[in-house]
Short mmCIF file of C-alpha atoms in Angstrom, two decimals:
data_model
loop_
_atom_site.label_atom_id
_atom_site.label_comp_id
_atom_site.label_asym_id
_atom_site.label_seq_id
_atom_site.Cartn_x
_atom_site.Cartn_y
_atom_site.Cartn_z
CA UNK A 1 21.30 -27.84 -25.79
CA UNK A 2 19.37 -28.00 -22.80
CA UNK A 3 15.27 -27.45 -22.42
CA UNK A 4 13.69 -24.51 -23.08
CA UNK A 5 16.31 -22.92 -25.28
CA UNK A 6 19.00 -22.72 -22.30
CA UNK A 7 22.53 -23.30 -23.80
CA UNK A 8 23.73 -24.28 -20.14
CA UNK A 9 22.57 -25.13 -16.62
CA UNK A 10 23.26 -21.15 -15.49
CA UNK A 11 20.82 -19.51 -18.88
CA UNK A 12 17.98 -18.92 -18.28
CA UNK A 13 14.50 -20.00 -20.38
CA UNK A 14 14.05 -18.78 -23.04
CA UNK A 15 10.40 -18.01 -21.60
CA UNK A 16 12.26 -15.41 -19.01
CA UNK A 17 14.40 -14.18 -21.75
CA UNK A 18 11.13 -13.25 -23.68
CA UNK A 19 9.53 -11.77 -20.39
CA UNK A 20 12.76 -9.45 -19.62
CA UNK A 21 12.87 -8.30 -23.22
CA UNK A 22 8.43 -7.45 -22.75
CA UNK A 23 9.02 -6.15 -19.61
CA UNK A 24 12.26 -3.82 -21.24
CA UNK A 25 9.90 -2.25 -24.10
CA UNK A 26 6.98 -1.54 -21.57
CA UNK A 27 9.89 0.60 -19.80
CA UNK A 28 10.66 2.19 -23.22
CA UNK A 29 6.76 2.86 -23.49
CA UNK A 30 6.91 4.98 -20.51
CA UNK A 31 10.43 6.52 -21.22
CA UNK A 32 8.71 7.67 -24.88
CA UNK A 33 6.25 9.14 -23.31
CA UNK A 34 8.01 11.13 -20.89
CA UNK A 35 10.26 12.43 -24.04
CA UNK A 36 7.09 12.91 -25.89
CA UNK A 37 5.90 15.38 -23.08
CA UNK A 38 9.28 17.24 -23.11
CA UNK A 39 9.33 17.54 -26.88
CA UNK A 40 6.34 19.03 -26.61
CA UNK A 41 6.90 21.23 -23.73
CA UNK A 42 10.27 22.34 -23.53
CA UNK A 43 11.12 22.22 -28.21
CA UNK A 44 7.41 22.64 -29.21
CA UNK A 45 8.64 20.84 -32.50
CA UNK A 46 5.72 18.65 -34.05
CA UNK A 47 7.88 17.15 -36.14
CA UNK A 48 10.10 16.24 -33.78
CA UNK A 49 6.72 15.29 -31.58
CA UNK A 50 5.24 12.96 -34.61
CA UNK A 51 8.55 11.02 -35.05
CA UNK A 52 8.77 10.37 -30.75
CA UNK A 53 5.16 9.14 -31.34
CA UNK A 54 5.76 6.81 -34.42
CA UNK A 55 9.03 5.37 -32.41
CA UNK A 56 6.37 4.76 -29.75
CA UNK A 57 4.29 3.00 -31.90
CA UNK A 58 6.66 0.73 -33.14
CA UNK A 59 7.82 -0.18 -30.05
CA UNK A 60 4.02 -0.88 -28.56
CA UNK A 61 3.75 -2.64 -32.13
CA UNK A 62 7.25 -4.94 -30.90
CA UNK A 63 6.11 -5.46 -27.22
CA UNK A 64 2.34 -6.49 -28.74
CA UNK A 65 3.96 -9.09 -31.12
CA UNK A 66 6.21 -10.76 -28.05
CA UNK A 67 3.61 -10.65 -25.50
CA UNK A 68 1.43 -12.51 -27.89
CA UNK A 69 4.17 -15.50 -27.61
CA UNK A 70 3.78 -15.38 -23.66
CA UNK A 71 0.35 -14.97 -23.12
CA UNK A 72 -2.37 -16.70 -24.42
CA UNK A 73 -5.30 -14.24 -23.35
CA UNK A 74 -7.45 -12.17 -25.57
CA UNK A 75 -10.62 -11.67 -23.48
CA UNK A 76 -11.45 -9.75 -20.72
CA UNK A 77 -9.03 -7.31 -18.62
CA UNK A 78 -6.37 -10.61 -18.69
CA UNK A 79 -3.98 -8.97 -21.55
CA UNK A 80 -3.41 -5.98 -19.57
CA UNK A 81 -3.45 -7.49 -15.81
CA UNK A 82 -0.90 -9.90 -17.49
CA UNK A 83 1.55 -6.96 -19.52
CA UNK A 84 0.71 -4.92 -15.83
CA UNK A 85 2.56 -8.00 -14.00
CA UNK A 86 5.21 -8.16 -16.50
CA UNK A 87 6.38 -4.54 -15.88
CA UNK A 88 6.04 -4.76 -11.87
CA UNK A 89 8.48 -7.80 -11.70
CA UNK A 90 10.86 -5.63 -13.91
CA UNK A 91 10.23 -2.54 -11.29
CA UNK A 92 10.80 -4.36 -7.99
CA UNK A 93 13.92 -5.48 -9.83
CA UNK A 94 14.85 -1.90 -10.26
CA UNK A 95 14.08 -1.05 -6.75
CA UNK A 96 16.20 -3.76 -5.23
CA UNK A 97 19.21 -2.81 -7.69
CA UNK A 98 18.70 0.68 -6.08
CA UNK A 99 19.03 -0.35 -2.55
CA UNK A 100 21.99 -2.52 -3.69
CA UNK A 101 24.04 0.38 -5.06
CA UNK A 102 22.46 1.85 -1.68
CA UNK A 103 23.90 -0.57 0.51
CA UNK A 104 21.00 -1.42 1.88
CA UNK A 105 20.89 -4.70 1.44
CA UNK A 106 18.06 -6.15 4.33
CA UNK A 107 15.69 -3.93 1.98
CA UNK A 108 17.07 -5.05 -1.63
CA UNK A 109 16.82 -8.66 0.09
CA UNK A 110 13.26 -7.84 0.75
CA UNK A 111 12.36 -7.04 -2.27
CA UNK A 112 13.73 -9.64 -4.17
CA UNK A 113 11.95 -11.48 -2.16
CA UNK A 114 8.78 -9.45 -3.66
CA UNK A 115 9.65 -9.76 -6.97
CA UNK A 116 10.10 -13.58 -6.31
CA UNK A 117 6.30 -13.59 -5.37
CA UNK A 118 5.47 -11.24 -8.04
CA UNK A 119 6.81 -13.92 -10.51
CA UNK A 120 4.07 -16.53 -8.78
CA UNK A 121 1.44 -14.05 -9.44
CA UNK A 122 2.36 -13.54 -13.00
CA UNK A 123 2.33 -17.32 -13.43
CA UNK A 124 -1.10 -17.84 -11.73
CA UNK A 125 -2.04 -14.85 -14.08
CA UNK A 126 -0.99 -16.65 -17.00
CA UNK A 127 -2.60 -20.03 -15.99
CA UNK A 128 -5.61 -17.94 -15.15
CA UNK A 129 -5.38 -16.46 -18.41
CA UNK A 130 -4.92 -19.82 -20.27
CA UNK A 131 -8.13 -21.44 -18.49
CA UNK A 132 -10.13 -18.65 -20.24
CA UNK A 133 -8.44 -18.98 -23.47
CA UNK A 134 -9.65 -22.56 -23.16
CA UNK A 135 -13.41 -22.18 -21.89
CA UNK A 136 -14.13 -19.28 -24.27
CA UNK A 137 -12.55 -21.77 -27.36
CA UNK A 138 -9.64 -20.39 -28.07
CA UNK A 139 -7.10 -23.12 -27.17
CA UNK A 140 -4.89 -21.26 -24.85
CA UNK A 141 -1.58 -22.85 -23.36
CA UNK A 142 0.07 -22.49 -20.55
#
């Protein structure tokens, strides 16, 4: 097995693994509450409502619980700047798969190339993040 849980030299890290599958439940975050605001609009069934909202919950509870293994902040805005990063790489993605299909493919090109640079903001983020971890004595890694 290679480094970083990568069973060959075209995976992955397991580290982007874990960031796809964060940056996946954010997107079923805001899905929820889009059905959440139907359910309530268009059925007008509580029940229905209260079991769309406990679903969300859960999967808040899940993306909580992985974020926790990427990112070492607690203080400050840092948690959310960090989770906001994490679902704007998975969004530029998105875009560029839409100019693919599009066939436009000087703009998916460019923004790959955003998302590329979106990645080097999430990791100055998260060695941003760890610094504080680490001056306010709470051992944060990187």
């Amino acid at each position: 097995m290679l480094r970083g849980g990568r069973l060959s030299e075209a995976d992955i890290p397991l580290e982007m693994d874990l960031l796809w599958a964060v940056a996946n439940l954010i997107q079923c975050e805001e899905h929820l509450w889009s059905i959440i605001g139907d359910i309530r609009r268009e059925l007008g069934d509580k029940k229905l409502e209260r079991r769309a909202c406990a679903l969300l919950d859960e999967v808040r509870d899940l993306r909580a619980h992985l974020m926790k293994k990427l990112v070492p902040a607690r203080k400050y805005e840092l948690w959310c700047e960090l989770k906001h990063s994490i679902s704007q790489l998975y969004r530029i993605g998105e875009v560029a798969s839409k100019f693919v299909s599009e066939g436009k493919w000087d703009d998916a090109v460019e923004m790959l190339a955003c998302q590329k640079k979106a990645l080097e903001i999430y990791v100055k983020s998260l060695l941003l993040s760890a610094e504080v971890e680490k001056k306010a004595g709470r051992g944060g890694k990187a």
